[in-house]
mmCIF file of C-alpha atoms and ligand atoms in Angstrom:
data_model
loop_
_atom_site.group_PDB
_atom_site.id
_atom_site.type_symbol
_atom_site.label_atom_id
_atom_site.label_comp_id
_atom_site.label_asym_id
_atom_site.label_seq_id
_atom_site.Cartn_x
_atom_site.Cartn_y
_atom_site.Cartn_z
ATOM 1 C CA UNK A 1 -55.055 -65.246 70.875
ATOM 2 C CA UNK A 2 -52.742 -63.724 67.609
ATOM 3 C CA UNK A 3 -49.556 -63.671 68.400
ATOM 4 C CA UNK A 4 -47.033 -62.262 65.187
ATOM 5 C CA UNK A 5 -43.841 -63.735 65.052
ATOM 6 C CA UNK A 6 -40.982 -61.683 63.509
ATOM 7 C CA UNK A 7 -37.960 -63.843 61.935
ATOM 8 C CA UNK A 8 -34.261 -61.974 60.730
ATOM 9 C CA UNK A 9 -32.246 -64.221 62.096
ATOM 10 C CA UNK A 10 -29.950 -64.563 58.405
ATOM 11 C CA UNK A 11 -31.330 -63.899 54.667
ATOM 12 C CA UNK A 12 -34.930 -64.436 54.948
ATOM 13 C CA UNK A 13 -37.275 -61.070 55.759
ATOM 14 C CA UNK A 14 -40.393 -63.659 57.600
ATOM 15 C CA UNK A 15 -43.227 -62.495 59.577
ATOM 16 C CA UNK A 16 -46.112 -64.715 60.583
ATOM 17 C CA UNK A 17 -49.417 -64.446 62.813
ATOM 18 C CA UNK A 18 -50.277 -67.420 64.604
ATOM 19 C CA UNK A 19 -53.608 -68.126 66.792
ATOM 20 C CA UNK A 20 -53.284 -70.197 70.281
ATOM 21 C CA UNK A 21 -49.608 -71.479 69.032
ATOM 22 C CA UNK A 22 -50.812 -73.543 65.928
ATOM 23 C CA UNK A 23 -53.271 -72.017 63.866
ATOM 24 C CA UNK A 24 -51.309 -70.551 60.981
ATOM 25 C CA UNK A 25 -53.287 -67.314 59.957
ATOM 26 C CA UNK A 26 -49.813 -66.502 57.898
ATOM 27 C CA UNK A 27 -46.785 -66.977 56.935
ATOM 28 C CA UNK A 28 -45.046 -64.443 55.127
ATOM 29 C CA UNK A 29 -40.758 -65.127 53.601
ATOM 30 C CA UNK A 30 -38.885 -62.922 51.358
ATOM 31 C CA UNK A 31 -35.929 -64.065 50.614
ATOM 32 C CA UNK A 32 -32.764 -62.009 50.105
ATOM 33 C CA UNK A 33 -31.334 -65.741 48.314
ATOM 34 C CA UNK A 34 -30.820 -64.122 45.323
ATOM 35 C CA UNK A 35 -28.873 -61.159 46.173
ATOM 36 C CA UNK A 36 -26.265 -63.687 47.690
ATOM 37 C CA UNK A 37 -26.296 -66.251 45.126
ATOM 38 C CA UNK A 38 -23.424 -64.685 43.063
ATOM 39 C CA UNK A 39 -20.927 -64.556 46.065
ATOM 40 C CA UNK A 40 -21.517 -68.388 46.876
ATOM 41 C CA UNK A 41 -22.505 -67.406 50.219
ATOM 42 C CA UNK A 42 -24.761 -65.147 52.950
ATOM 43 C CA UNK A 43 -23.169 -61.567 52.643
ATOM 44 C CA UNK A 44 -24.020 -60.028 56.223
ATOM 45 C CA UNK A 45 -24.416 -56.538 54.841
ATOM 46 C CA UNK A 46 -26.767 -57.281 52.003
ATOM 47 C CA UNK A 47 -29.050 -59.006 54.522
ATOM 48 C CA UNK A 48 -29.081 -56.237 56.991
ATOM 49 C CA UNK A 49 -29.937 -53.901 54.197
ATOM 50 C CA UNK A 50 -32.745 -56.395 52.584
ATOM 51 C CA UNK A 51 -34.189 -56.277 55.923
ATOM 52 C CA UNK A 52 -34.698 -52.900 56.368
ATOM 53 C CA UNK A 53 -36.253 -52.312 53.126
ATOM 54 C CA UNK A 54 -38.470 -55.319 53.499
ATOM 55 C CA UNK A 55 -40.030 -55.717 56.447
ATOM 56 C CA UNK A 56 -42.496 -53.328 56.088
ATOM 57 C CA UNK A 57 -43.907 -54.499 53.645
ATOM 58 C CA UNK A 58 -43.974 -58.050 54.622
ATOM 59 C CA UNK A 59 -45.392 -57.161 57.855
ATOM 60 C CA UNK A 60 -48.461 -55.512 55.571
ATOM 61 C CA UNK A 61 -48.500 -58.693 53.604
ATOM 62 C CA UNK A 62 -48.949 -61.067 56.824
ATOM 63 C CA UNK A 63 -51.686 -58.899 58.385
ATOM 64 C CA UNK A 64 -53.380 -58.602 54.974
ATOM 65 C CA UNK A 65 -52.872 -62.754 54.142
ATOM 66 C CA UNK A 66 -54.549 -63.211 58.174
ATOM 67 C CA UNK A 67 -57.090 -60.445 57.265
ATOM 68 C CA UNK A 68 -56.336 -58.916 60.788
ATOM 69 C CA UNK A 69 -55.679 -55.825 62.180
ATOM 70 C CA UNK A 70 -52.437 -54.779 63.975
ATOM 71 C CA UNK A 71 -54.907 -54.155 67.080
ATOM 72 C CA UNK A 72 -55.720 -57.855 66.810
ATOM 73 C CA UNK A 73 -52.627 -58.730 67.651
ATOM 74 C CA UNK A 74 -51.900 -60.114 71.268
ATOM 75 C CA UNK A 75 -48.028 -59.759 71.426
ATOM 76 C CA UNK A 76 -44.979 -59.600 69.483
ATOM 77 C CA UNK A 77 -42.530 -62.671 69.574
ATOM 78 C CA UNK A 78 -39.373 -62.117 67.641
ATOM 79 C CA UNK A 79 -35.847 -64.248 66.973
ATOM 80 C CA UNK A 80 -33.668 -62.623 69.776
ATOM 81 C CA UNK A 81 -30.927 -65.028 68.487
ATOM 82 C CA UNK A 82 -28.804 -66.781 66.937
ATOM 83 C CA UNK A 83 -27.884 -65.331 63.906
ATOM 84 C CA UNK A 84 -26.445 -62.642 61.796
ATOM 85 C CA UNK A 85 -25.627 -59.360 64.211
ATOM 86 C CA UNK A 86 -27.068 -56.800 62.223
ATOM 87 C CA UNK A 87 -29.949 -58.836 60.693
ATOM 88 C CA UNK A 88 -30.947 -59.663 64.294
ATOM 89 C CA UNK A 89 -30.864 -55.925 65.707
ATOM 90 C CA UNK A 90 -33.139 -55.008 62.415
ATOM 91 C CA UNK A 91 -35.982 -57.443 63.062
ATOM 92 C CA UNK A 92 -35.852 -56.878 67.430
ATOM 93 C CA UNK A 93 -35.945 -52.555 66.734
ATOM 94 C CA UNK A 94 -38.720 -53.452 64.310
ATOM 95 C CA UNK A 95 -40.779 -55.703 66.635
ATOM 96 C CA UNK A 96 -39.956 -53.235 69.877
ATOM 97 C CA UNK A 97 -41.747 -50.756 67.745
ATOM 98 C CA UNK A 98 -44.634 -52.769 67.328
ATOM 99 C CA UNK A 99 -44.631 -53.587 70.736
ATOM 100 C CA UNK A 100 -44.970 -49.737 72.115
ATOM 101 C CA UNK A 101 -46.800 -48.762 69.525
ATOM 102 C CA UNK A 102 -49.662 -51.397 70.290
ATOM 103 C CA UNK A 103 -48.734 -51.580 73.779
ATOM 104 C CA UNK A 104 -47.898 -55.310 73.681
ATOM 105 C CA UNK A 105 -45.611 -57.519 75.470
ATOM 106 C CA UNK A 106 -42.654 -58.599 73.536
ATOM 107 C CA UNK A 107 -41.367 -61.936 73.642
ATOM 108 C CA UNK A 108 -37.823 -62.769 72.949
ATOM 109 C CA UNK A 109 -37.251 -66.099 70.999
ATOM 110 C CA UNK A 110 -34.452 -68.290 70.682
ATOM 111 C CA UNK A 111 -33.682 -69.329 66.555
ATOM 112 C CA UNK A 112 -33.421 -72.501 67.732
ATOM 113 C CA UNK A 113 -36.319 -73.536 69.740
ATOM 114 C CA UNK A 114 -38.528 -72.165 67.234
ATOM 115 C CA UNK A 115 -36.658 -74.112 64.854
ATOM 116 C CA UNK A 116 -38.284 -77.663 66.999
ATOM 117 C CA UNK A 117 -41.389 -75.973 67.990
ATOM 118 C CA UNK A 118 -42.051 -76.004 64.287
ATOM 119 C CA UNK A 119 -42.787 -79.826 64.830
ATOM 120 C CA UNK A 120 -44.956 -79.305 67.625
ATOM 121 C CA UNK A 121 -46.875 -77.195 65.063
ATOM 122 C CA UNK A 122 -47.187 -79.930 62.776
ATOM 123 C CA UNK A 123 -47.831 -82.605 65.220
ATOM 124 C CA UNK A 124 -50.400 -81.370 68.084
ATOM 125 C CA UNK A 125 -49.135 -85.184 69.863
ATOM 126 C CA UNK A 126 -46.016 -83.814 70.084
ATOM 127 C CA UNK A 127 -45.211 -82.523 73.490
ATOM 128 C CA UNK A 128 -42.115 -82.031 75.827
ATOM 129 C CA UNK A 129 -40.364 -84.112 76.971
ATOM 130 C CA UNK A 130 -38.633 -85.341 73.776
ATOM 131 C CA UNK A 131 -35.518 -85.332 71.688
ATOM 132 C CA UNK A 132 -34.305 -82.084 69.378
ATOM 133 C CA UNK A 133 -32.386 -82.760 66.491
ATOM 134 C CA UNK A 134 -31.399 -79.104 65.012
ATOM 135 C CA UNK A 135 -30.363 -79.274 61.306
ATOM 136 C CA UNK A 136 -29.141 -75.938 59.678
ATOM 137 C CA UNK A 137 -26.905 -74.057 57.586
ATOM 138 C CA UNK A 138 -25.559 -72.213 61.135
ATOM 139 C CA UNK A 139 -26.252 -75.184 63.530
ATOM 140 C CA UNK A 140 -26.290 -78.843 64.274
ATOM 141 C CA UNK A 141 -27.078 -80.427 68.026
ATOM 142 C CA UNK A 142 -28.845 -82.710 69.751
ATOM 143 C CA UNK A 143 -30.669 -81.871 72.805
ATOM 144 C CA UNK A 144 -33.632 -83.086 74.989
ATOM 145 C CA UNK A 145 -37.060 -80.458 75.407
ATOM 146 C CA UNK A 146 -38.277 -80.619 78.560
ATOM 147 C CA UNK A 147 -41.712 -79.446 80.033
ATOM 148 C CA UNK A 148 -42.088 -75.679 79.687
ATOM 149 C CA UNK A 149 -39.685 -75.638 76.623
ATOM 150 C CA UNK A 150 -36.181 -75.168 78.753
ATOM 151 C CA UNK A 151 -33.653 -77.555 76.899
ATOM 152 C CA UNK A 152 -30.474 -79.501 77.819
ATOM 153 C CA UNK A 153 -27.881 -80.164 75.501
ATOM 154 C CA UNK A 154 -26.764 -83.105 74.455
ATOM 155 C CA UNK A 155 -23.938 -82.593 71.599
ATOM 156 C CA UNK A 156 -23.043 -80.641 68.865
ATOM 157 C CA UNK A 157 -20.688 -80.091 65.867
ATOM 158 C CA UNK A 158 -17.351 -79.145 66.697
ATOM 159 C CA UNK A 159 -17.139 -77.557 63.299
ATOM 160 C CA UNK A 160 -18.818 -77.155 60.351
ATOM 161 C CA UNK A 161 -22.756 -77.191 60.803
ATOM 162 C CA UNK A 162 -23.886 -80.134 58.220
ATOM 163 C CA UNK A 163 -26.319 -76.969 56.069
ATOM 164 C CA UNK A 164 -22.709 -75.750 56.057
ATOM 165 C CA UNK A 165 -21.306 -78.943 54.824
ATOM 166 C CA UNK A 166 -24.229 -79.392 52.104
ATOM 167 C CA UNK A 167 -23.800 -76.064 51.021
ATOM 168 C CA UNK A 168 -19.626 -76.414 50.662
ATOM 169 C CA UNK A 169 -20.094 -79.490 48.760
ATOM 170 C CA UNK A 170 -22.620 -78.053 46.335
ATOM 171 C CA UNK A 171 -20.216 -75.549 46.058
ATOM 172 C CA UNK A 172 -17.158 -77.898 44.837
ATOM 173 C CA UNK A 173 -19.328 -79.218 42.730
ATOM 174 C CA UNK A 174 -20.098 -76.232 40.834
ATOM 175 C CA UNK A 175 -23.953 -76.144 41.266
ATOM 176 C CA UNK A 176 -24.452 -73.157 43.158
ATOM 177 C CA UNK A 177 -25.864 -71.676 46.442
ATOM 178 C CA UNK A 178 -28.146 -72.962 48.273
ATOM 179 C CA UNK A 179 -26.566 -76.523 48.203
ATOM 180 C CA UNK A 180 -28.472 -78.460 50.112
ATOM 181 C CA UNK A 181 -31.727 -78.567 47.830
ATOM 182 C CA UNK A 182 -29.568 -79.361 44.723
ATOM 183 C CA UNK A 183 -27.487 -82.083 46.426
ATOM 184 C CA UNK A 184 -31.457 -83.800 47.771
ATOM 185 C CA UNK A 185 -32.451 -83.706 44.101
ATOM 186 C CA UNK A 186 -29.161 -84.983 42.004
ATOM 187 C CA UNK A 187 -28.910 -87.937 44.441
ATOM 188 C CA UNK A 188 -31.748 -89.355 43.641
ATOM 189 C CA UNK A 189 -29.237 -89.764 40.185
ATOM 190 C CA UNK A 190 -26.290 -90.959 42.024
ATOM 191 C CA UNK A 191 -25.535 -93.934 43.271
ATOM 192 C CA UNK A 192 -24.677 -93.611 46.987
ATOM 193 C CA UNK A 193 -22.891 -96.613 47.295
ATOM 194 C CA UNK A 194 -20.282 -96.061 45.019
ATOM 195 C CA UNK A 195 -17.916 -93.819 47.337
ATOM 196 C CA UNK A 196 -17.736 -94.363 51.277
ATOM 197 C CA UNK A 197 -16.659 -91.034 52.384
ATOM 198 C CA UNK A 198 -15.715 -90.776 56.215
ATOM 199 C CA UNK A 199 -18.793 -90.958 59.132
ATOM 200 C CA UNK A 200 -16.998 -87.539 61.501
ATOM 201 C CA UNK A 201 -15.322 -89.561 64.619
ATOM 202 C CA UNK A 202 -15.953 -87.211 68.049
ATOM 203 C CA UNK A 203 -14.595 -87.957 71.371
ATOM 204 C CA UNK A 204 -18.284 -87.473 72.919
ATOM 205 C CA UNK A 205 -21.017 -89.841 71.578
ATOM 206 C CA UNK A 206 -23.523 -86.930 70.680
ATOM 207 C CA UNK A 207 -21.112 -84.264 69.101
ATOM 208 C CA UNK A 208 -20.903 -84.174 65.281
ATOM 209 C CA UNK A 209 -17.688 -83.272 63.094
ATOM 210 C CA UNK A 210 -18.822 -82.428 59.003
ATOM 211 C CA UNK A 211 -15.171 -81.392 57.770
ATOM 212 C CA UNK A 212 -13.554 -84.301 57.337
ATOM 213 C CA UNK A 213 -16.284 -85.671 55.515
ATOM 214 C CA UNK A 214 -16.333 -82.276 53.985
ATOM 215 C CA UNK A 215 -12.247 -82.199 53.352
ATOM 216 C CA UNK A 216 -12.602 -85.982 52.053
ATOM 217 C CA UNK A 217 -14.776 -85.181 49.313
ATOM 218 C CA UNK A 218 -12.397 -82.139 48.568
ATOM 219 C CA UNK A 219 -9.706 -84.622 47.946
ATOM 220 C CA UNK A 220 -12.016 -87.220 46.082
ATOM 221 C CA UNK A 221 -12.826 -84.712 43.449
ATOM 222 C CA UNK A 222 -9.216 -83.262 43.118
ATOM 223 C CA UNK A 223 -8.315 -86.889 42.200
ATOM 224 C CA UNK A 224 -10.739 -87.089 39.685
ATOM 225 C CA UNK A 225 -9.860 -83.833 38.591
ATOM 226 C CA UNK A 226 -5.976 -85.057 38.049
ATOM 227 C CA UNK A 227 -6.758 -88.141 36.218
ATOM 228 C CA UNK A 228 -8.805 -86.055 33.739
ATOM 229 C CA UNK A 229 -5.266 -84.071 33.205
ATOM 230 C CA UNK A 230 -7.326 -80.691 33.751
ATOM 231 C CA UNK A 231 -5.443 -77.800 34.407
ATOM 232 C CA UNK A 232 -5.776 -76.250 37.970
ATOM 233 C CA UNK A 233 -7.467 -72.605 38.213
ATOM 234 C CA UNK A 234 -6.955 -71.012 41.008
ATOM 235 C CA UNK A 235 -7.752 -72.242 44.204
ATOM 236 C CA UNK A 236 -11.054 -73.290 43.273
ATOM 237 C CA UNK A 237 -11.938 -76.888 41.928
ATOM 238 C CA UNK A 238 -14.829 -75.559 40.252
ATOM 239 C CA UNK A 239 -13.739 -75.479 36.724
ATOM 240 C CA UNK A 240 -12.490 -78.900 36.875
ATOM 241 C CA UNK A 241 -15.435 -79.965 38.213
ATOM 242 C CA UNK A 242 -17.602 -78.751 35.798
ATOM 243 C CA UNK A 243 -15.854 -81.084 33.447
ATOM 244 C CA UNK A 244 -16.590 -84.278 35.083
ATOM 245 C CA UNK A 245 -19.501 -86.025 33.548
ATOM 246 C CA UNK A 246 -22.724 -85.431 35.201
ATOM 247 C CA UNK A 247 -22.930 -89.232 36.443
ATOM 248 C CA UNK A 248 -19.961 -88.677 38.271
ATOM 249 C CA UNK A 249 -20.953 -85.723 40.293
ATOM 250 C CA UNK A 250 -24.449 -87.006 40.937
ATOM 251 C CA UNK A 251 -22.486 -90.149 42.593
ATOM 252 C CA UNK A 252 -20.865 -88.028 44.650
ATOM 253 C CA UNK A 253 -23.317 -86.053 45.558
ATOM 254 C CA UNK A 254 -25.451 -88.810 46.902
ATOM 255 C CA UNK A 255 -22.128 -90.735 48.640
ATOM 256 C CA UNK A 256 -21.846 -87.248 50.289
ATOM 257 C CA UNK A 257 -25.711 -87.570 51.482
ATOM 258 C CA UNK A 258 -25.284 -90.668 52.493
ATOM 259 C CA UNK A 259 -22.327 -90.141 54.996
ATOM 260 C CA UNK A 260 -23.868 -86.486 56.233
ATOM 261 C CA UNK A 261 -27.517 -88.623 56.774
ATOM 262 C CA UNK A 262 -25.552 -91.419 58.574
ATOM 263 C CA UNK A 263 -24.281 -89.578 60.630
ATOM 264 C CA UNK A 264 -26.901 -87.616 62.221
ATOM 265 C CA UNK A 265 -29.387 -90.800 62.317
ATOM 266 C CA UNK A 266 -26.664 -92.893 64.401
ATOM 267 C CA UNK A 267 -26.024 -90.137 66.931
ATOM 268 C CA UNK A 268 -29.738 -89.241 66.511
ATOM 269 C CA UNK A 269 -31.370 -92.697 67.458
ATOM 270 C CA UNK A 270 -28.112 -93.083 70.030
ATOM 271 C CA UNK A 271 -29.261 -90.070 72.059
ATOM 272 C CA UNK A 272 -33.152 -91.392 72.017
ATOM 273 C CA UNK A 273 -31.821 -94.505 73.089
ATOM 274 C CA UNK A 274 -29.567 -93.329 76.114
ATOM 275 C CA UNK A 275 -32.094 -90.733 77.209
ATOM 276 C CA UNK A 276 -35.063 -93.561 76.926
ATOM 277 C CA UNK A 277 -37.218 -90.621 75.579
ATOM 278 C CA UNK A 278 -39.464 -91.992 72.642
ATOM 279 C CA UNK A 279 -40.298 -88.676 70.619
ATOM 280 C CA UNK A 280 -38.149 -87.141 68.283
ATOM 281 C CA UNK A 281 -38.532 -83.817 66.622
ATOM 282 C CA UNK A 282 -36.202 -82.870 63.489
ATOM 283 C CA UNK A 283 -35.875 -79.254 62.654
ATOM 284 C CA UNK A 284 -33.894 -76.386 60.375
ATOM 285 C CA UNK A 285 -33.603 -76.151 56.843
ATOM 286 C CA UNK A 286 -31.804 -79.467 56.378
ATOM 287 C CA UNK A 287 -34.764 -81.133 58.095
ATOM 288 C CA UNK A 288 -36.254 -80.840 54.644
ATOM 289 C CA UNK A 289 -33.758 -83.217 53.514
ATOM 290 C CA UNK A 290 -35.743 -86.312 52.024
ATOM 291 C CA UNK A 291 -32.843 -88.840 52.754
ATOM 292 C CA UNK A 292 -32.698 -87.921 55.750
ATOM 293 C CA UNK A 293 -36.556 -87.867 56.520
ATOM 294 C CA UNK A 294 -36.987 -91.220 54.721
ATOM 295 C CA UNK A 295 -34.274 -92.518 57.269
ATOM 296 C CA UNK A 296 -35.378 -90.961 60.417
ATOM 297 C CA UNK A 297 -38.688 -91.762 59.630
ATOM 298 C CA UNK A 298 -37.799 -95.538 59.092
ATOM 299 C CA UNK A 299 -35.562 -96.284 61.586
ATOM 300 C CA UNK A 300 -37.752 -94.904 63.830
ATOM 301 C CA UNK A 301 -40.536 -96.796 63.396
ATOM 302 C CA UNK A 302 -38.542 -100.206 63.456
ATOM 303 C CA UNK A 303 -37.875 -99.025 66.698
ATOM 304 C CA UNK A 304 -41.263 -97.704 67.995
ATOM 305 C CA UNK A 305 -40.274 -94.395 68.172
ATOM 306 C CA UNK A 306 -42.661 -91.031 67.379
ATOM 307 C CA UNK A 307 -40.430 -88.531 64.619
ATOM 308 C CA UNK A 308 -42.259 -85.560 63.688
ATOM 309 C CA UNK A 309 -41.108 -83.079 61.333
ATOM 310 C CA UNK A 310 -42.158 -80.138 59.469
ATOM 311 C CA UNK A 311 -43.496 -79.366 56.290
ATOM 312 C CA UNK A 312 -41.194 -78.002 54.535
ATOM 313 C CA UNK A 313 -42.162 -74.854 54.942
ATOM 314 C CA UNK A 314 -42.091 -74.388 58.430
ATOM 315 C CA UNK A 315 -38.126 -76.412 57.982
ATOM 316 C CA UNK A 316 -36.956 -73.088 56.398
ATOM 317 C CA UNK A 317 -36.883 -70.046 58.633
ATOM 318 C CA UNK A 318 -39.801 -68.363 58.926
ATOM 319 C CA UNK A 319 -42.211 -66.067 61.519
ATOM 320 C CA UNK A 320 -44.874 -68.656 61.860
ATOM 321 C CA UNK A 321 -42.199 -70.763 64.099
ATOM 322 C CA UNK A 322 -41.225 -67.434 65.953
ATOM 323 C CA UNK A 323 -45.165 -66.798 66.773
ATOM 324 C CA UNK A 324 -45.856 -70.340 67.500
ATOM 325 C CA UNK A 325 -43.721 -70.648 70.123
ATOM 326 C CA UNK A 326 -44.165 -66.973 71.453
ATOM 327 C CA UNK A 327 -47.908 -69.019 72.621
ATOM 328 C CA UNK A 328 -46.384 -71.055 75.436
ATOM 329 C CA UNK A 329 -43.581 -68.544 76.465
ATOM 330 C CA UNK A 330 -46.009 -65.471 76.748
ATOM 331 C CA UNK A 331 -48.158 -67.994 79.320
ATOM 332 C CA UNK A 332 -44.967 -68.807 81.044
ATOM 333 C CA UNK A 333 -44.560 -64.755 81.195
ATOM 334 C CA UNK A 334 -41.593 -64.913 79.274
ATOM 335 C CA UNK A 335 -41.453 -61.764 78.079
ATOM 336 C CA UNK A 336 -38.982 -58.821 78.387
ATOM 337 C CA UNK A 337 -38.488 -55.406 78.833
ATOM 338 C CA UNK A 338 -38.041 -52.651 75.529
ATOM 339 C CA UNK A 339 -34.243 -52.587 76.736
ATOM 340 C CA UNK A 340 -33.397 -56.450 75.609
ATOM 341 C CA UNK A 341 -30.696 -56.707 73.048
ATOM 342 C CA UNK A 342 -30.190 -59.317 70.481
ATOM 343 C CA UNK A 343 -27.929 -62.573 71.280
ATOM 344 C CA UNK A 344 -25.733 -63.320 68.255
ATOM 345 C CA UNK A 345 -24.502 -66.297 70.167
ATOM 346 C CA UNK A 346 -27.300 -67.483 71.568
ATOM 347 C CA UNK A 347 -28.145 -71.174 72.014
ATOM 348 C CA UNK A 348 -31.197 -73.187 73.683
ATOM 349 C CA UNK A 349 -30.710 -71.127 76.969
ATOM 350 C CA UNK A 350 -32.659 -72.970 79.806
HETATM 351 O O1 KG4 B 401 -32.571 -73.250 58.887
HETATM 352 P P1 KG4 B 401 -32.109 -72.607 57.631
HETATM 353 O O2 KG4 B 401 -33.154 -72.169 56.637
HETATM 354 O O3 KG4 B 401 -31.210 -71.370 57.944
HETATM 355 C C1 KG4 B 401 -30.375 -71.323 59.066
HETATM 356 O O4 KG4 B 401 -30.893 -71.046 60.183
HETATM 357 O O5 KG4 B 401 -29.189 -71.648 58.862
HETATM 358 O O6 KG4 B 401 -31.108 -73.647 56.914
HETATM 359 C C2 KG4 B 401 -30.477 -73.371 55.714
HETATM 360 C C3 KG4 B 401 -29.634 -74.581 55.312
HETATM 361 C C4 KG4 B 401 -28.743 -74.349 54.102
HETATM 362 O O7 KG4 B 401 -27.426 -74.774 54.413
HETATM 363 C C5 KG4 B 401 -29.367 -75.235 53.016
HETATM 364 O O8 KG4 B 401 -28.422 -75.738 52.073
HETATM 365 C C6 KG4 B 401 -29.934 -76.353 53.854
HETATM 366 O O9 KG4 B 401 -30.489 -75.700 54.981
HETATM 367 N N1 KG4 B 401 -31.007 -77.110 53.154
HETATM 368 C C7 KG4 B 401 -30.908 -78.424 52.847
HETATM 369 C C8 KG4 B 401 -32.104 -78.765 52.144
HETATM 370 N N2 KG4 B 401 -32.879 -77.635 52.067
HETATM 371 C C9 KG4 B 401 -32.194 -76.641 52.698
HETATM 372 N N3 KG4 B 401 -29.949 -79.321 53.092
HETATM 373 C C10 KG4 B 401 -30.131 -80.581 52.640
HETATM 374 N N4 KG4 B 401 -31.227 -80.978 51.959
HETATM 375 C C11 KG4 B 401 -32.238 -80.103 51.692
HETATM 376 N N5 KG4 B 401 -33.324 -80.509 51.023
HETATM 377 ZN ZN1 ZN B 402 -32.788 -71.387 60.816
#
């Protein structure tokens, strides 16, 4: 059974078509990345508009990459939420569309869930119960998976998302948007050791907090900054920056790793251990993180537990994850009527 998975949650245009909720027939992305790059960040209106232009066509690519026919299809799973308002409304009146015109159900996916299915994809072991770890530029949380995918939270940040934090960083740094991929790849220059930036204190055991660490490397860099008797521009720290020798940035780049992957593998393995559940699934763009999958992975082990995540690129967003986990819903009878709206705000509802 093909189910096609359609994916607009942000700045990626992704449609995939998936057979009996792991066979990948395809996996379509186009990225609006570029569009955004020069304003440092995700413009909402750019991504609305590179979605509209796009999908089409991507949706022709994925049938043509699966060699199917839209008849083939069995239903039509799409992100219902969270994510960018507009992008979200573009991809759900596409995939209604497809839905009458084939006369298919439609299945309404949470961002989220597809974003830990994704491991389940990877690893056919993997099965409910087990621990969620959600890493992205929009979200960070811990929660358990339970039989028939319905999920209880455990924590989350109480402000910035650690994709967020990565991409800030980068930012301060001067080396661009996305942030997280360039911060992976210049620690492996750095020495992580050589700054302890802050671990994010929260009241409950499995919440996170990213902006002190965040605000600490803000005034780390400003310091530096001052002793090299640089004159401020602006608000931004970016011109200074540029200025410090590349050594010095890749050292803070990795000390910034290092506290961010702390972090979520103490309140990670903390949240196995109180739940007593021994599978862990990582998932979200930052779960391509290779600090933080050489960690995980480790730690893990030592402690007999099963972490599975993605390849990369089912870690990114993409439809694949949307159609993979349409599978299990659409047996459930998950699905909903032409009249659903999108869910901005939506999160892991049970
Ligand atoms: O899941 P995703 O593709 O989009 C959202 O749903 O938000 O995640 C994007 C985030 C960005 O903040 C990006 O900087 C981060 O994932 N990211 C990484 C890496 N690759 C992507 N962060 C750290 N290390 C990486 N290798
Ligand atoms: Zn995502």
């Amino acid at each position: 059974m093909r189910i096609v998975g359609i994916e607009t949650s942000c700045d990626e245009t992704a449609i995939g078509i998936v057979a009996s909720g792991r066979r990948i027939f395809s996996n379509v992305v186009s990225s609006s990345l570029a569009r955004h790059g020069p304003y440092g960040g995700v413009i909402p209106e750019i991504a609305s508009r590179a979605h509209v232009e796009t999908l089409w066509e991507v949706f022709a690519a994925a049938l043509l990459q699966a060699q199917v026919a839209p008849e083939d299809l069995a239903a039509v799973a799409v992100t219902q939420g969270p994510g960018l308002p507009g992008a979200l409304h573009i991809g759900l009146a596409f995939a209604k569309g497809l839905a009458l015109a084939l006369e298919r159900p439609l299945i309404p996916v949470d961002h989220l869930a597809a974003h830990l299915y994704a491991a389940e994809m990877a690893d056919p072991t993997l099965t409910p119960p087990y621990v969620g770890l959600v890493v992205s530029g929009g979200h960070t949380l811990l929660c358990v998976v339970h039989p028939e995918h319905r999920f209880e939270l455990l924590g989350e940040t109480k402000d910035d998302a650690v994709g967020e934090a990565f991409d800030k960083v980068a930012k301060l740094l001067g080396l661009g948007y996305p942030g997280g991929p360039v911060i992976d790849r210049l620690s492996d220059e750095g020495v992580a050791g050589r700054i302890t930036f802050p671990r994010g204190h929260t009241k409950q055991p499995f919440d996170f907090s990213f902006s002190g660490l965040k605000t600490a490397v803000y005034h780390y860099v400003e310091k530096c900054a001052q002793g090299s008797r640089l004159k401020a521009e602006g608000n931004s720290l970016e011109p200074r920056v540029l200025n410090l020798e590349r050594q010095n940035i890749a050292d803070i780049a990795a000390s910034f790793q290092e506290a961010a992957v702390d972090i979520l593998v103490t309140k990670t393995l903390r949240a196995c251990q109180r739940t007593g559940m021994t599978r862990l699934a990582v998932g979200g763009g930052v779960a391509s993180n290779r600090r933080l999958r050489s960690r995980l992975a480790e730690e893990g082990a030592a402690r007999k537990l099963q972490v599975v995540f993605p390849p990369p690129e089912l870690c990114v967003d993409n439809g694949a994850m949307v159609a993979g986990l349409g599978f299990p819903l659409l047996a459930q009878g998950r699905t909903a009527p032409l009249s659903i709206t999108s869910d901005p705000n939506l999160c892991l509802v049970c």
